[in-house]
Structures are given as structure tokens and as C-alpha cells.
Coordinates of C-alpha atoms in Angstrom, one line a residue:
M1 CA 105.2 39.6 81.5
T2 CA 106.5 43.0 81.0
D3 CA 106.4 45.4 84.0
N4 CA 105.0 48.8 82.9
S5 CA 104.9 50.3 86.3
A6 CA 107.9 52.4 85.6
D7 CA 106.6 53.7 82.3
S8 CA 106.7 57.5 82.0
G9 CA 103.0 57.6 80.9
A10 CA 101.7 55.8 84.0
N11 CA 98.9 57.4 85.9
A12 CA 99.5 58.9 89.3
P13 CA 97.1 57.7 92.0
G14 CA 93.8 59.5 91.8
T15 CA 94.4 61.0 88.3
A16 CA 92.6 60.3 85.1
G17 CA 95.6 60.8 82.8
P18 CA 99.4 61.2 82.8
Y19 CA 100.7 63.1 85.9
H20 CA 103.2 65.8 85.2
S21 CA 105.1 66.7 88.3
P22 CA 106.5 70.2 88.7
P23 CA 109.9 70.6 87.0
S24 CA 113.0 71.3 89.1
P25 CA 112.7 75.0 89.8
I26 CA 116.4 75.5 89.6
S27 CA 116.5 74.5 85.9
S28 CA 113.6 76.9 85.3
L29 CA 115.2 80.0 86.8
P30 CA 116.4 82.6 84.4
P31 CA 120.1 83.2 85.4
D32 CA 120.0 86.8 84.4
A33 CA 116.7 87.7 86.2
P34 CA 117.3 87.6 90.0
D35 CA 114.4 90.0 90.8
V36 CA 111.6 88.6 88.7
L37 CA 111.0 84.9 88.3
H38 CA 108.2 83.7 85.9
W39 CA 107.7 80.1 84.8
S40 CA 105.0 77.5 84.2
F41 CA 104.5 73.8 84.7
Q42 CA 101.8 71.2 84.4
E43 CA 100.0 69.6 87.3
D44 CA 96.9 67.5 87.1
R45 CA 96.5 68.3 83.4
R46 CA 96.5 72.1 84.2
T47 CA 99.1 74.4 82.9
L48 CA 99.9 76.8 85.8
S49 CA 102.2 79.7 86.0
F50 CA 103.3 82.0 88.7
R51 CA 105.7 84.9 89.2
I52 CA 107.7 86.0 92.2
Q53 CA 108.5 89.7 92.3
E54 CA 111.2 90.8 94.6
T55 CA 111.1 94.5 93.8
P56 CA 107.5 95.8 94.2
D57 CA 107.9 99.2 92.8
V58 CA 107.9 98.2 89.1
Q59 CA 107.2 100.8 86.4
D60 CA 104.6 98.8 84.5
G61 CA 102.2 97.6 87.2
S62 CA 100.9 97.8 90.7
P63 CA 103.0 96.6 93.6
F64 CA 100.0 94.5 94.4
D65 CA 99.9 92.4 91.3
T66 CA 99.0 88.8 92.0
V67 CA 102.1 86.7 92.8
L68 CA 100.3 83.4 92.6
P69 CA 97.4 82.6 90.3
R70 CA 94.0 81.9 91.7
E71 CA 94.5 78.1 91.1
L72 CA 97.5 78.0 93.4
T73 CA 98.1 78.9 97.0
I74 CA 101.3 78.8 99.0
R75 CA 99.7 76.3 101.3
E76 CA 99.8 73.6 98.6
P77 CA 102.7 71.4 99.6
F78 CA 104.4 71.3 96.2
V79 CA 104.2 75.1 95.9
H80 CA 105.6 75.5 99.4
D81 CA 108.5 73.1 98.8
L82 CA 109.2 74.7 95.4
L83 CA 109.5 78.2 96.9
I84 CA 111.7 77.0 99.8
E85 CA 114.1 75.3 97.2
I86 CA 114.2 78.6 95.2
E87 CA 115.0 80.6 98.3
M88 CA 117.8 78.2 99.2
E89 CA 119.4 79.0 95.9
G90 CA 119.5 82.7 96.9
K91 CA 116.5 83.7 94.8
P92 CA 113.4 85.4 96.1
G93 CA 111.2 82.6 97.3
I94 CA 108.8 81.8 100.1
S95 CA 109.5 84.8 102.3
T96 CA 108.9 87.1 99.3
V97 CA 105.6 85.4 98.5
L98 CA 104.5 85.4 102.2
E99 CA 105.2 89.1 102.4
A100 CA 103.5 89.8 99.1
E101 CA 100.4 87.9 100.3
A102 CA 100.3 89.8 103.6
L103 CA 100.7 93.1 101.7
Q104 CA 97.9 92.2 99.3
N105 CA 95.6 91.2 102.2
C106 CA 96.4 94.4 104.0
Y107 CA 95.5 96.4 100.8
L108 CA 92.3 94.5 100.3
Q109 CA 91.2 95.0 103.9
G110 CA 91.8 98.7 103.6
L111 CA 89.9 98.8 100.4
T112 CA 87.0 97.1 102.1
Y113 CA 86.9 99.7 104.8
V114 CA 87.0 102.7 102.5
S115 CA 84.4 101.2 100.2
R116 CA 81.9 101.4 103.2
R117 CA 82.6 105.0 104.1
E118 CA 85.4 107.7 103.9
H119 CA 88.3 107.3 106.3
S120 CA 91.3 109.5 107.2
R121 CA 94.7 107.9 106.7
Q122 CA 95.1 107.8 110.5
Q123 CA 91.8 106.1 111.1
L124 CA 92.5 103.4 108.5
S125 CA 96.0 102.8 109.8
I126 CA 94.6 102.2 113.3
K127 CA 92.0 99.7 112.0
L128 CA 94.7 97.8 110.0
R129 CA 97.0 97.7 112.9
R130 CA 94.3 96.1 115.0
K131 CA 94.2 93.4 112.3
G132 CA 97.8 92.6 113.0
Y133 CA 99.5 94.1 109.9
S134 CA 103.0 95.6 110.3
A135 CA 103.7 99.3 110.1
E136 CA 105.5 98.8 106.7
Q137 CA 102.7 96.8 105.2
I138 CA 100.2 99.4 106.3
R139 CA 102.3 102.3 105.0
R140 CA 102.6 100.6 101.5
A141 CA 98.9 99.6 101.4
L142 CA 97.8 103.1 102.4
D143 CA 100.2 104.7 99.8
E144 CA 98.6 102.6 97.1
L145 CA 95.1 103.4 98.2
E146 CA 96.0 107.1 98.1
N147 CA 97.7 106.8 94.7
E148 CA 94.5 105.3 93.2
D149 CA 92.4 108.0 95.1
S150 CA 90.5 105.4 97.1
L151 CA 91.8 107.1 100.3
S152 CA 91.7 110.8 100.7
D153 CA 92.1 113.0 103.9
R154 CA 90.6 115.9 102.0
R155 CA 87.5 114.0 100.9
F156 CA 87.1 112.5 104.4
A157 CA 87.4 116.0 105.9
E158 CA 84.6 117.4 103.6
Q159 CA 82.3 114.5 104.3
W160 CA 82.9 114.5 108.1
T161 CA 82.4 118.3 108.3
R162 CA 79.1 118.2 106.5
N163 CA 77.8 115.3 108.6
R164 CA 79.0 116.9 111.8
L165 CA 77.4 120.3 111.1
Q166 CA 74.1 118.5 110.4
R167 CA 74.0 116.1 113.3
H168 CA 76.1 117.9 115.9
P169 CA 76.4 121.6 115.0
E170 CA 79.8 123.1 116.0
G171 CA 81.9 126.2 115.1
R172 CA 84.9 126.3 112.9
I173 CA 87.4 125.9 115.8
N174 CA 85.8 122.7 117.1
I175 CA 85.5 121.3 113.6
I176 CA 89.2 121.8 112.9
A177 CA 90.0 120.2 116.3
G178 CA 87.8 117.2 115.5
L179 CA 89.5 116.7 112.1
Q180 CA 93.0 117.0 113.6
Q181 CA 92.1 114.4 116.2
R182 CA 91.3 112.1 113.3
G183 CA 94.7 112.7 111.7
V184 CA 93.9 115.4 109.1
H185 CA 96.6 118.0 108.8
R186 CA 95.6 121.6 109.8
S187 CA 96.4 123.0 106.4
T188 CA 94.0 120.5 104.8
C189 CA 91.4 121.4 107.4
N190 CA 91.7 125.1 106.5
E191 CA 91.6 124.4 102.8
V192 CA 88.5 122.2 103.0
L193 CA 86.6 124.6 105.3
G194 CA 87.6 127.5 103.1
E195 CA 86.1 125.8 100.1
L196 CA 82.9 124.8 101.9
E197 CA 82.4 128.4 103.1
T198 CA 83.1 129.7 99.6
D199 CA 80.3 127.5 98.3
D200 CA 78.0 128.4 101.3
P201 CA 79.0 131.6 103.0
G202 CA 76.4 131.1 105.7
L203 CA 77.6 127.6 106.6
F204 CA 78.5 128.2 110.2
T205 CA 75.9 130.9 110.7
Y206 CA 73.1 128.4 109.9
A207 CA 74.8 125.8 112.1
C208 CA 74.9 128.3 115.0
L209 CA 71.2 129.2 114.5
N210 CA 70.3 125.5 114.5
F211 CA 72.2 125.0 117.7
L212 CA 70.6 128.1 119.3
L213 CA 67.1 126.8 118.4
K214 CA 67.9 123.4 119.9
M215 CA 69.1 125.0 123.1
H216 CA 66.1 127.3 123.2
R217 CA 63.7 124.3 123.1
K218 CA 65.5 123.3 126.4
N219 CA 64.5 126.6 127.9
A220 CA 68.0 128.0 128.1
D221 CA 68.2 131.7 128.8
S222 CA 70.3 134.2 126.8
E223 CA 73.4 133.8 128.9
E224 CA 73.3 130.0 128.7
L225 CA 72.8 130.3 124.9
I226 CA 75.9 132.4 124.5
F227 CA 78.0 130.2 126.8
S228 CA 76.9 127.0 125.0
C229 CA 77.6 128.5 121.6
R230 CA 81.0 129.6 122.5
K231 CA 81.8 126.2 124.0
R232 CA 80.7 124.6 120.7
G233 CA 83.3 126.8 118.9
F234 CA 81.0 129.3 117.4
S235 CA 82.4 132.8 117.0
I236 CA 80.9 136.1 118.2
K237 CA 80.4 136.9 114.5
N238 CA 78.4 133.7 114.0
L239 CA 76.2 134.7 116.9
E240 CA 75.7 138.3 115.6
N241 CA 74.9 137.0 112.1
C242 CA 72.1 134.7 113.3
S243 CA 70.7 136.8 116.2
K244 CA 68.1 138.6 114.0
E245 CA 66.7 135.4 112.5
F246 CA 66.8 133.8 116.0
Y247 CA 64.8 136.7 117.4
S248 CA 62.3 136.6 114.5
I249 CA 61.6 132.9 115.2
T250 CA 61.6 132.9 119.0
G251 CA 61.1 136.6 120.0
M252 CA 64.2 136.2 122.3
K253 CA 67.1 138.6 122.1
I254 CA 70.6 137.3 122.5
Y255 CA 72.2 140.7 122.8

């Protein structure tokens, strides 16, 4: 009787057809391409391919291109062993894939946060740091989010200012201080507030009036009103501009 157990077409345990083990990675490596490796092999009747990119800042794509296809993960033993063997040959291997995977996860986590609401770069950096990402991973992820306009300090400043004036009326000085505490550069604060005031010249006057009416309902006298407004960052000009309307509503003079 002929023993066919060594036949190349024999089935691997648990498979329905011929099992094609991954080829030796060394024979598949392009000798003239040390930075980008790209090859395919068959496993369980699937043709799979993956690429290892050592230099992320390529001209023709995002630095967050998928390194492994969806069918593969670095946690599959044969992929893990393959990448270790590659790295032992001095090629970008497992450490490159692990770093790319962490960078991709950092980017996706940041994208999840900004999809819920606007964030400043500083706010998002703090949140990602709490998730355990490194400073370099966070920097590169935030740079990419800014490049694709998913993250914008200017847009955050505009939205935060509008919400703040509506829910917690404050003057220009306090608004700028609040934005700077959240990492927005002062020049960006001034630019955003300048644009908002151009669109609505009475922006801070109306905010001041709303605050005065709120304090008046608490039976504050004129001195208390002025003190509270100044503490909220409203200017004397803001008070003067809204004093007549405040008087017409309440019958109370501020000055």
C-alpha cells in the first residue's frame, strides 16, 4: 500500500481542501524596497496580502493607511511569527506594525471624540493621554485630524463662545480667558471674537443685558449689578450700551 500522507495535496487538519502555508517571508521581500514591503500568500483558501510601511509620511496616501487587511490581525500566530522573522532580517517588521496599529487606534479614538462635539487640540490631547497613548502618537494623530479639518481650534472657539454666552453670559475678557485655559491661542481668540462681533455688533451688549436681568430677578441693587457685571468681564461700554434697555424693562437705573 502506498503512503500518501506526505503528498503535497494532503489536507491540513480541520480544512476542506489543500492547505497552503505562508511562504518564507525572506524569499518574498523585494531586495530594493527596504521601506515598503507588500506581498500576498494563501491561507485556508484565502488569498491575503498585507503591507508594512516604515515611512509614514508618504506622498500618495494617509499615514494611517491600513497596514494589515481586515482578515488578518497581528495576534494570529503565523502573522506574528512572520513579522518577527522579517524584523530579524533588518526589515521593518513587528515593531513597525505594532506602532502603526497604536497610531491608527489613537487617530480613531480622537475621531470618535470630535464626532461627538468640537474639541480644542489641548482638550483632545488630554483625553488621548488618559487612554495611554504616547506623546508622539497623539501629536501625529492630532496633526492628521487637523489636516483633514476634523479638529479645529478656531471652530471650537466659535462654538464654545456661542454656547457660553447663551448659558453663562460673560464679557470679552472672561471669554478669552476661558478659551486660553482650553488651549486656544490668544490670536485665534481675538480673530474668532472679532468675526462674531462683526456679524453681531451687539453680541456682548445683549449678553450683558441678559446677565443684568438675571441678577435683577435676584433682587440685586445697582451697585451689586455693576460689581457682578465687571466680575463677569463685561466692560463699562457694555453696561452703558444696555443700561437704557435695562431701565425700560425694569425701571431701574444703573447709573
